[in-house]
Amino acid sequence: MTDRRLRADAERSIRSIMEAAERLLEANPAATMEQIAEAAGVARATVHRRFASREALIESMELAAWRELDAVVEAARPRTAPR
């Protein structure tokens, strides 16, 4: 499988969807994919094209959070800290 980069507009859509999902799900864990799409400013079909299911969206959010946490820890350079 090749590692294809998404177009810039697709990356923006995904970022908008995930940010909207984070806000909405924090306020209302029962928020629908349609509500998330509306809050993200994209069509519902766009959400479903990028995320096959609600579970897939939440899993992507979880992976992104872990990547962000890992980047923050690495930026702190813990291996260089005095013991």
C-alpha positions as YAML, in Angstrom:
chain: A
units: angstrom
residues:
- id: 1
  name: MET
  ca: [0.00, 0.00, 0.00]
- id: 2
  name: THR
  ca: [1.34, 3.43, -0.89]
- id: 3
  name: ASP
  ca: [1.33, 6.33, 1.53]
- id: 4
  name: ARG
  ca: [-0.72, 8.87, -0.43]
- id: 5
  name: ARG
  ca: [-1.10, 12.37, 0.91]
- id: 6
  name: LEU
  ca: [-4.57, 13.79, 0.93]
- id: 7
  name: ARG
  ca: [-5.38, 16.98, -0.89]
- id: 8
  name: ALA
  ca: [-5.24, 20.09, 1.29]
- id: 9
  name: ASP
  ca: [-9.02, 20.52, 1.21]
- id: 10
  name: ALA
  ca: [-9.54, 16.92, 2.31]
- id: 11
  name: GLU
  ca: [-7.11, 17.40, 5.19]
- id: 12
  name: ARG
  ca: [-8.98, 20.58, 6.21]
- id: 13
  name: SER
  ca: [-12.29, 18.73, 6.10]
- id: 14
  name: ILE
  ca: [-10.98, 15.92, 8.27]
- id: 15
  name: ARG
  ca: [-9.50, 18.39, 10.76]
- id: 16
  name: SER
  ca: [-12.79, 20.35, 10.87]
- id: 17
  name: ILE
  ca: [-14.81, 17.17, 11.37]
- id: 18
  name: MET
  ca: [-12.59, 15.94, 14.19]
- id: 19
  name: GLU
  ca: [-12.55, 19.33, 15.93]
- id: 20
  name: ALA
  ca: [-16.34, 19.62, 15.66]
- id: 21
  name: ALA
  ca: [-16.75, 16.06, 16.91]
- id: 22
  name: GLU
  ca: [-14.56, 16.77, 19.91]
- id: 23
  name: ARG
  ca: [-16.61, 19.86, 20.85]
- id: 24
  name: LEU
  ca: [-19.99, 18.24, 20.28]
- id: 25
  name: LEU
  ca: [-19.24, 14.88, 21.87]
- id: 26
  name: GLU
  ca: [-17.84, 16.60, 24.94]
- id: 27
  name: ALA
  ca: [-21.08, 18.52, 25.34]
- id: 28
  name: ASN
  ca: [-23.37, 15.71, 24.16]
- id: 29
  name: PRO
  ca: [-21.98, 12.17, 23.87]
- id: 30
  name: ALA
  ca: [-25.06, 11.22, 21.84]
- id: 31
  name: ALA
  ca: [-24.38, 13.80, 19.10]
- id: 32
  name: THR
  ca: [-25.11, 12.39, 15.67]
- id: 33
  name: MET
  ca: [-22.87, 12.27, 12.62]
- id: 34
  name: GLU
  ca: [-25.29, 14.72, 11.00]
- id: 35
  name: GLN
  ca: [-24.86, 17.19, 13.88]
- id: 36
  name: ILE
  ca: [-21.10, 16.79, 13.67]
- id: 37
  name: ALA
  ca: [-21.19, 17.46, 9.92]
- id: 38
  name: GLU
  ca: [-23.27, 20.59, 10.44]
- id: 39
  name: ALA
  ca: [-20.92, 21.87, 13.15]
- id: 40
  name: ALA
  ca: [-17.92, 21.15, 10.92]
- id: 41
  name: GLY
  ca: [-19.50, 23.00, 8.01]
- id: 42
  name: VAL
  ca: [-19.41, 20.00, 5.71]
- id: 43
  name: ALA
  ca: [-22.01, 17.75, 4.11]
- id: 44
  name: ARG
  ca: [-23.04, 14.62, 5.95]
- id: 45
  name: ALA
  ca: [-21.76, 12.62, 2.98]
- id: 46
  name: THR
  ca: [-18.30, 14.11, 3.55]
- id: 47
  name: VAL
  ca: [-18.26, 12.82, 7.12]
- id: 48
  name: HIS
  ca: [-19.33, 9.36, 5.97]
- id: 49
  name: ARG
  ca: [-16.78, 9.38, 3.12]
- id: 50
  name: ARG
  ca: [-13.95, 10.07, 5.57]
- id: 51
  name: PHE
  ca: [-15.25, 7.98, 8.48]
- id: 52
  name: ALA
  ca: [-17.17, 4.78, 7.78]
- id: 53
  name: SER
  ca: [-18.91, 4.92, 11.15]
- id: 54
  name: ARG
  ca: [-19.18, 6.85, 14.38]
- id: 55
  name: GLU
  ca: [-16.79, 4.33, 15.93]
- id: 56
  name: ALA
  ca: [-14.27, 4.96, 13.14]
- id: 57
  name: LEU
  ca: [-14.46, 8.70, 13.80]
- id: 58
  name: ILE
  ca: [-13.93, 8.24, 17.53]
- id: 59
  name: GLU
  ca: [-11.05, 5.82, 16.89]
- id: 60
  name: SER
  ca: [-9.41, 8.40, 14.59]
- id: 61
  name: MET
  ca: [-9.83, 11.04, 17.28]
- id: 62
  name: GLU
  ca: [-8.24, 8.72, 19.82]
- id: 63
  name: LEU
  ca: [-5.28, 7.98, 17.55]
- id: 64
  name: ALA
  ca: [-4.79, 11.69, 16.85]
- id: 65
  name: ALA
  ca: [-4.82, 12.42, 20.59]
- id: 66
  name: TRP
  ca: [-2.18, 9.74, 21.23]
- id: 67
  name: ARG
  ca: [-0.02, 11.11, 18.40]
- id: 68
  name: GLU
  ca: [-0.33, 14.61, 19.83]
- id: 69
  name: LEU
  ca: [0.59, 13.39, 23.31]
- id: 70
  name: ASP
  ca: [3.56, 11.48, 21.92]
- id: 71
  name: ALA
  ca: [4.77, 14.59, 20.07]
- id: 72
  name: VAL
  ca: [4.52, 16.69, 23.24]
- id: 73
  name: VAL
  ca: [6.47, 14.14, 25.26]
- id: 74
  name: GLU
  ca: [9.14, 13.87, 22.57]
- id: 75
  name: ALA
  ca: [9.40, 17.68, 22.37]
- id: 76
  name: ALA
  ca: [10.09, 17.73, 26.11]
- id: 77
  name: ARG
  ca: [13.12, 15.50, 25.42]
- id: 78
  name: PRO
  ca: [12.66, 13.30, 28.51]
- id: 79
  name: ARG
  ca: [15.79, 11.26, 27.68]
- id: 80
  name: THR
  ca: [17.94, 14.33, 28.28]
- id: 81
  name: ALA
  ca: [16.52, 15.11, 31.72]
- id: 82
  name: PRO
  ca: [18.82, 14.59, 34.69]
- id: 83
  name: ARG
  ca: [18.12, 11.48, 36.68]
...
